[in-house]
Amino acid sequence: MDRQPMIDQWYPVALASQLPAGGRATQLMGTPITVLPGEPIRVVTADGRDLRITVRYGHVWTSLGDPAKELFDIPEADQPGRRLVEVGVVRVRCSPLRAVENFLDIAHFPFVHTDILGAEPHTEVGKYDVEIREQEDEVWATKVQFYQPQAAKSATGGITTDYMYRVPAPTSTVLYKTCPARPGEWDVITLFVQPLTEELCDVWPWMALFDDETALTDLIHFQQMIFLQDRSILENQIPRLLPLDPGREIPTRADLTSVAYRRWLKRHQFTYGAQLVAQ
Ligand SMILES: [Fe+2]
């Protein structure tokens, strides 16, 4: 069997600032690993192999293979004045690819995040643009607009929120959304997913926000609450693995980002957590 290309990608495996003295025992794509604190931080396998690591966006990233590229860049992470928020970890019994796909889906907001990120009757997803940017090799959705009763912890009423979505790696996604506190800038909310197995993942949300008002614990609790709402949906999806034939599910306008994501996964054979369905 050919080597699964997702082996050679970077994955988050711990918060760098919260490593227990004895290390964090976890797994990556079915392989047990331990993240060890120290200078430098190390990630080792059970048979004593030292894996490549990089520390970025508050997290320790590693790979079972040999990534051809550095970890993707999020330039906003270095922009002065932003608060960098480490939300922590949420374990979800779902395919890591499903976790990303759900994050890309706007249509569920009024039904899953009722009266927070969406509300009836404002359920329509307007026209937006989706592309696979060939040079960066990333999926992007732009010009996404949605009415939100409370778009962020710092929002004080309903607003139409502008969004952009970006998928720079098979299990990492970056959301850019209207920044209530700083017009013209984008708040950055990411979902970094650690594939434990094809049907189990640890999800590490992380944010880079312009918000000097809200207490850190409130920012974290807001994001955790949103994600726990998603978890109950994710854990009940059938089939558990992400079906990867784009022709199988009839795309609606709201699904365009998902269609592009699946097409991009298939192109790269990023199929760990996917179910290949014959036409
Ligand atoms: Fe959601």
Short mmCIF file of C-alpha atoms and ligand atoms in Angstrom, two decimals:
data_model
loop_
_atom_site.label_atom_id
_atom_site.label_comp_id
_atom_site.label_asym_id
_atom_site.label_seq_id
_atom_site.Cartn_x
_atom_site.Cartn_y
_atom_site.Cartn_z
CA MET A 1 0.00 0.00 0.00
CA ASP A 2 1.20 3.48 -0.77
CA ARG A 3 2.19 5.67 2.12
CA GLN A 4 -0.72 7.84 3.23
CA PRO A 5 0.26 11.45 2.34
CA MET A 6 -1.28 12.73 5.60
CA ILE A 7 1.65 11.05 7.39
CA ASP A 8 3.87 13.86 6.10
CA GLN A 9 1.75 16.69 7.50
CA TRP A 10 2.08 18.72 10.71
CA TYR A 11 -0.40 18.15 13.54
CA PRO A 12 -1.01 19.86 16.91
CA VAL A 13 -0.37 17.54 19.84
CA ALA A 14 -0.20 19.80 22.92
CA LEU A 15 -0.30 23.35 24.23
CA ALA A 16 3.33 24.36 24.66
CA SER A 17 2.55 26.35 27.82
CA GLN A 18 0.65 23.55 29.53
CA LEU A 19 2.85 20.48 29.23
CA PRO A 20 2.75 18.36 32.38
CA ALA A 21 6.14 17.62 33.94
CA GLY A 22 5.80 13.96 33.05
CA GLY A 23 4.87 14.72 29.47
CA ARG A 24 1.63 14.35 27.55
CA ALA A 25 0.95 10.80 26.44
CA THR A 26 -1.29 10.85 23.39
CA GLN A 27 -1.46 9.40 19.92
CA LEU A 28 -1.22 10.55 16.36
CA MET A 29 -2.89 8.61 13.56
CA GLY A 30 -2.98 5.51 15.72
CA THR A 31 0.67 5.77 16.85
CA PRO A 32 1.26 6.33 20.58
CA ILE A 33 3.52 9.33 21.21
CA THR A 34 4.68 11.34 24.22
CA VAL A 35 5.18 15.09 24.20
CA LEU A 36 7.99 15.88 26.64
CA PRO A 37 8.55 19.31 28.21
CA GLY A 38 11.99 20.91 28.24
CA GLU A 39 14.39 22.86 26.11
CA PRO A 40 13.78 21.79 23.49
CA ILE A 41 10.36 20.17 23.71
CA ARG A 42 10.51 16.65 22.27
CA VAL A 43 7.98 14.26 20.81
CA VAL A 44 8.94 10.60 20.97
CA THR A 45 7.31 7.37 19.85
CA ALA A 46 7.07 4.21 21.95
CA ASP A 47 10.07 2.73 20.10
CA GLY A 48 12.20 5.76 20.93
CA ARG A 49 12.01 7.65 17.66
CA ASP A 50 12.28 11.45 17.95
CA LEU A 51 9.76 13.13 15.70
CA ARG A 52 10.20 16.52 14.05
CA ILE A 53 8.58 19.33 15.98
CA THR A 54 7.75 22.97 15.62
CA VAL A 55 6.15 25.27 18.20
CA ARG A 56 3.73 27.82 16.76
CA TYR A 57 0.37 29.41 17.62
CA GLY A 58 0.76 28.23 21.21
CA HIS A 59 0.86 24.59 20.19
CA VAL A 60 3.45 21.89 19.76
CA TRP A 61 3.20 20.48 16.22
CA THR A 62 4.70 17.24 15.06
CA SER A 63 4.65 14.75 12.21
CA LEU A 64 5.10 11.01 11.92
CA GLY A 65 6.74 11.58 8.56
CA ASP A 66 8.79 14.19 6.80
CA PRO A 67 6.81 17.34 5.97
CA ALA A 68 7.96 18.91 2.72
CA LYS A 69 6.90 22.37 3.87
CA GLU A 70 7.11 24.40 7.05
CA LEU A 71 3.90 24.73 9.04
CA PHE A 72 1.45 27.07 7.28
CA ASP A 73 1.73 30.75 8.13
CA ILE A 74 -0.92 32.82 9.90
CA PRO A 75 0.50 36.35 9.58
CA GLU A 76 -2.12 37.76 11.99
CA ALA A 77 -0.47 35.79 14.80
CA ASP A 78 2.38 38.31 14.76
CA GLN A 79 0.23 41.43 14.39
CA PRO A 80 0.67 43.78 17.38
CA GLY A 81 -2.37 44.30 19.59
CA ARG A 82 -4.01 40.94 19.07
CA ARG A 83 -4.85 38.68 21.96
CA LEU A 84 -3.78 35.13 21.36
CA VAL A 85 -6.21 32.76 23.03
CA GLU A 86 -5.39 29.12 23.72
CA VAL A 87 -8.79 27.54 24.14
CA GLY A 88 -7.54 24.08 25.12
CA VAL A 89 -8.61 20.69 23.91
CA VAL A 90 -11.96 19.07 23.15
CA ARG A 91 -12.05 15.35 22.40
CA VAL A 92 -14.56 14.41 19.73
CA ARG A 93 -15.54 10.95 18.59
CA CYS A 94 -15.57 11.75 14.89
CA SER A 95 -13.34 11.72 11.84
CA PRO A 96 -10.80 14.56 11.91
CA LEU A 97 -11.91 15.49 8.42
CA ARG A 98 -15.52 15.71 9.59
CA ALA A 99 -14.46 18.12 12.34
CA VAL A 100 -12.93 20.44 9.74
CA GLU A 101 -15.84 20.12 7.35
CA ASN A 102 -18.32 21.03 10.07
CA PHE A 103 -16.26 24.12 10.91
CA LEU A 104 -16.51 25.21 7.25
CA ASP A 105 -20.29 24.90 7.17
CA ILE A 106 -22.25 28.08 7.77
CA ALA A 107 -25.71 26.66 7.19
CA HIS A 108 -25.80 24.94 10.58
CA PHE A 109 -25.41 28.16 12.61
CA PRO A 110 -29.11 28.96 13.20
CA PHE A 111 -29.92 25.36 14.09
CA VAL A 112 -26.89 24.36 16.19
CA HIS A 113 -25.77 27.72 17.60
CA THR A 114 -29.26 29.13 17.94
CA ASP A 115 -29.44 32.81 18.95
CA ILE A 116 -25.65 33.06 19.09
CA LEU A 117 -24.10 32.51 15.67
CA GLY A 118 -27.44 32.34 13.88
CA ALA A 119 -31.17 32.58 14.36
CA GLU A 120 -34.31 31.83 12.46
CA PRO A 121 -35.67 33.23 10.18
CA HIS A 122 -32.18 34.33 9.03
CA THR A 123 -31.22 30.91 7.69
CA GLU A 124 -30.26 31.69 4.11
CA VAL A 125 -26.63 31.46 3.09
CA GLY A 126 -25.95 34.02 0.37
CA LYS A 127 -23.72 33.61 -2.64
CA TYR A 128 -20.01 33.47 -1.90
CA ASP A 129 -16.79 32.55 -3.67
CA VAL A 130 -14.85 29.32 -3.24
CA GLU A 131 -11.55 28.43 -4.85
CA ILE A 132 -8.56 26.17 -4.51
CA ARG A 133 -5.63 28.60 -4.62
CA GLU A 134 -3.11 26.70 -6.66
CA GLN A 135 0.01 28.61 -5.68
CA GLU A 136 -0.62 28.31 -1.93
CA ASP A 137 -2.36 24.94 -2.36
CA GLU A 138 -5.13 25.99 0.00
CA VAL A 139 -8.93 26.03 -0.06
CA TRP A 140 -10.44 29.51 0.39
CA ALA A 141 -14.03 30.70 0.73
CA THR A 142 -14.52 34.46 0.59
CA LYS A 143 -17.36 37.01 0.58
CA VAL A 144 -19.36 34.88 2.99
CA GLN A 145 -22.03 36.88 4.81
CA PHE A 146 -24.34 35.76 7.57
CA TYR A 147 -26.66 37.42 10.07
CA GLN A 148 -25.62 36.76 13.64
CA PRO A 149 -27.41 37.66 16.88
CA GLN A 150 -24.12 37.58 18.82
CA ALA A 151 -21.17 37.17 16.52
CA ALA A 152 -18.53 37.36 19.21
CA LYS A 153 -18.21 37.70 22.92
CA SER A 154 -17.62 41.44 22.35
CA ALA A 155 -20.67 41.95 20.08
CA THR A 156 -23.61 43.82 21.58
CA GLY A 157 -26.40 43.04 19.15
CA GLY A 158 -27.22 41.42 15.84
CA ILE A 159 -24.91 42.18 12.93
CA THR A 160 -24.29 40.84 9.47
CA THR A 161 -20.92 39.19 9.80
CA ASP A 162 -18.42 38.81 6.97
CA TYR A 163 -16.44 35.62 6.88
CA MET A 164 -13.53 34.06 5.07
CA TYR A 165 -12.54 30.44 5.47
CA ARG A 166 -9.18 28.96 4.72
CA VAL A 167 -7.95 25.36 4.74
CA PRO A 168 -4.13 25.32 4.68
CA ALA A 169 -3.69 21.70 5.81
CA PRO A 170 -5.96 18.64 5.78
CA THR A 171 -6.96 18.94 9.43
CA SER A 172 -6.39 22.64 10.12
CA THR A 173 -8.69 25.46 9.22
CA VAL A 174 -8.67 29.22 9.77
CA LEU A 175 -11.76 31.40 9.98
CA TYR A 176 -11.59 35.16 9.47
CA LYS A 177 -14.60 37.11 10.65
CA THR A 178 -15.76 40.68 11.11
CA CYS A 179 -14.06 42.19 14.11
CA PRO A 180 -16.66 44.11 16.14
CA ALA A 181 -14.02 46.02 18.10
CA ARG A 182 -11.83 46.98 15.14
CA PRO A 183 -13.61 47.69 11.82
CA GLY A 184 -11.42 46.82 8.85
CA GLU A 185 -9.60 44.03 10.66
CA TRP A 186 -10.50 40.36 10.85
CA ASP A 187 -10.72 38.26 13.98
CA VAL A 188 -8.96 34.96 13.48
CA ILE A 189 -10.44 31.76 14.88
CA THR A 190 -8.77 28.50 14.06
CA LEU A 191 -9.51 24.84 14.46
CA PHE A 192 -6.40 22.70 14.72
CA VAL A 193 -7.34 19.03 14.70
CA GLN A 194 -5.14 16.21 15.99
CA PRO A 195 -6.17 12.92 14.39
CA LEU A 196 -5.95 10.29 17.13
CA THR A 197 -7.49 7.66 14.87
CA GLU A 198 -9.70 7.83 11.80
CA GLU A 199 -12.74 8.15 14.05
CA LEU A 200 -11.40 10.06 17.04
CA CYS A 201 -9.77 13.45 17.34
CA ASP A 202 -8.57 16.09 19.75
CA VAL A 203 -9.63 19.52 18.61
CA TRP A 204 -7.54 22.55 19.61
CA PRO A 205 -9.29 25.83 18.86
CA TRP A 206 -7.05 28.91 18.94
CA MET A 207 -7.83 32.59 18.37
CA ALA A 208 -6.07 35.85 17.53
CA LEU A 209 -8.52 38.63 18.37
CA PHE A 210 -8.74 42.36 18.75
CA ASP A 211 -10.61 42.46 22.04
CA ASP A 212 -9.18 44.27 25.03
CA GLU A 213 -12.40 44.18 27.02
CA THR A 214 -13.48 40.60 27.48
CA ALA A 215 -11.95 38.52 30.25
CA LEU A 216 -9.82 35.66 28.99
CA THR A 217 -11.94 33.04 30.75
CA ASP A 218 -15.05 34.45 29.06
CA LEU A 219 -13.39 34.26 25.64
CA ILE A 220 -12.41 30.66 26.30
CA HIS A 221 -15.81 29.68 27.68
CA PHE A 222 -17.62 31.28 24.73
CA GLN A 223 -15.56 29.27 22.25
CA GLN A 224 -15.85 26.08 24.27
CA MET A 225 -19.61 26.45 24.46
CA ILE A 226 -19.81 26.86 20.67
CA PHE A 227 -17.64 23.85 20.12
CA LEU A 228 -19.53 21.64 22.55
CA GLN A 229 -22.67 22.39 20.54
CA ASP A 230 -20.80 21.19 17.46
CA ARG A 231 -19.57 18.08 19.21
CA SER A 232 -23.03 16.66 19.76
CA ILE A 233 -23.70 17.03 16.02
CA LEU A 234 -20.32 15.61 14.99
CA GLU A 235 -20.61 12.53 17.15
CA ASN A 236 -23.89 11.57 15.50
CA GLN A 237 -22.92 11.95 11.86
CA ILE A 238 -23.37 8.96 9.60
CA PRO A 239 -21.29 7.60 7.99
CA ARG A 240 -18.58 8.25 10.57
CA LEU A 241 -15.90 8.63 7.92
CA LEU A 242 -16.10 11.49 5.44
CA PRO A 243 -17.39 10.25 2.07
CA LEU A 244 -14.93 11.39 -0.54
CA ASP A 245 -16.69 11.13 -3.82
CA PRO A 246 -17.81 14.70 -4.56
CA GLY A 247 -20.45 13.37 -6.91
CA ARG A 248 -22.16 11.36 -4.22
CA GLU A 249 -23.82 14.14 -2.28
CA ILE A 250 -25.76 16.71 -4.25
CA PRO A 251 -24.15 20.07 -3.63
CA THR A 252 -26.29 22.99 -2.62
CA ARG A 253 -24.99 26.53 -2.58
CA ALA A 254 -24.28 26.30 1.14
CA ASP A 255 -22.12 23.24 0.57
CA LEU A 256 -19.66 24.77 -1.89
CA THR A 257 -16.83 25.03 0.61
CA SER A 258 -17.34 21.43 1.62
CA VAL A 259 -17.29 20.31 -2.00
CA ALA A 260 -14.02 22.15 -2.61
CA TYR A 261 -12.52 20.76 0.59
CA ARG A 262 -13.43 17.20 -0.38
CA ARG A 263 -12.09 17.70 -3.91
CA TRP A 264 -8.81 19.04 -2.52
CA LEU A 265 -8.50 16.13 -0.06
CA LYS A 266 -9.09 13.67 -2.85
CA ARG A 267 -6.59 15.34 -5.15
CA HIS A 268 -3.87 14.92 -2.52
CA GLN A 269 -5.11 11.52 -1.36
CA PHE A 270 -5.59 12.95 2.12
CA THR A 271 -7.90 10.09 2.98
CA TYR A 272 -7.13 9.30 6.63
CA GLY A 273 -10.61 9.61 8.15
CA ALA A 274 -12.30 9.38 4.76
CA GLN A 275 -14.39 6.75 3.09
CA LEU A 276 -13.76 6.31 -0.61
CA VAL A 277 -17.03 5.76 -2.39
CA ALA A 278 -17.16 4.36 -5.91
CA GLN A 279 -19.23 6.25 -8.47
FE FE B 1 -20.62 25.01 14.60
#
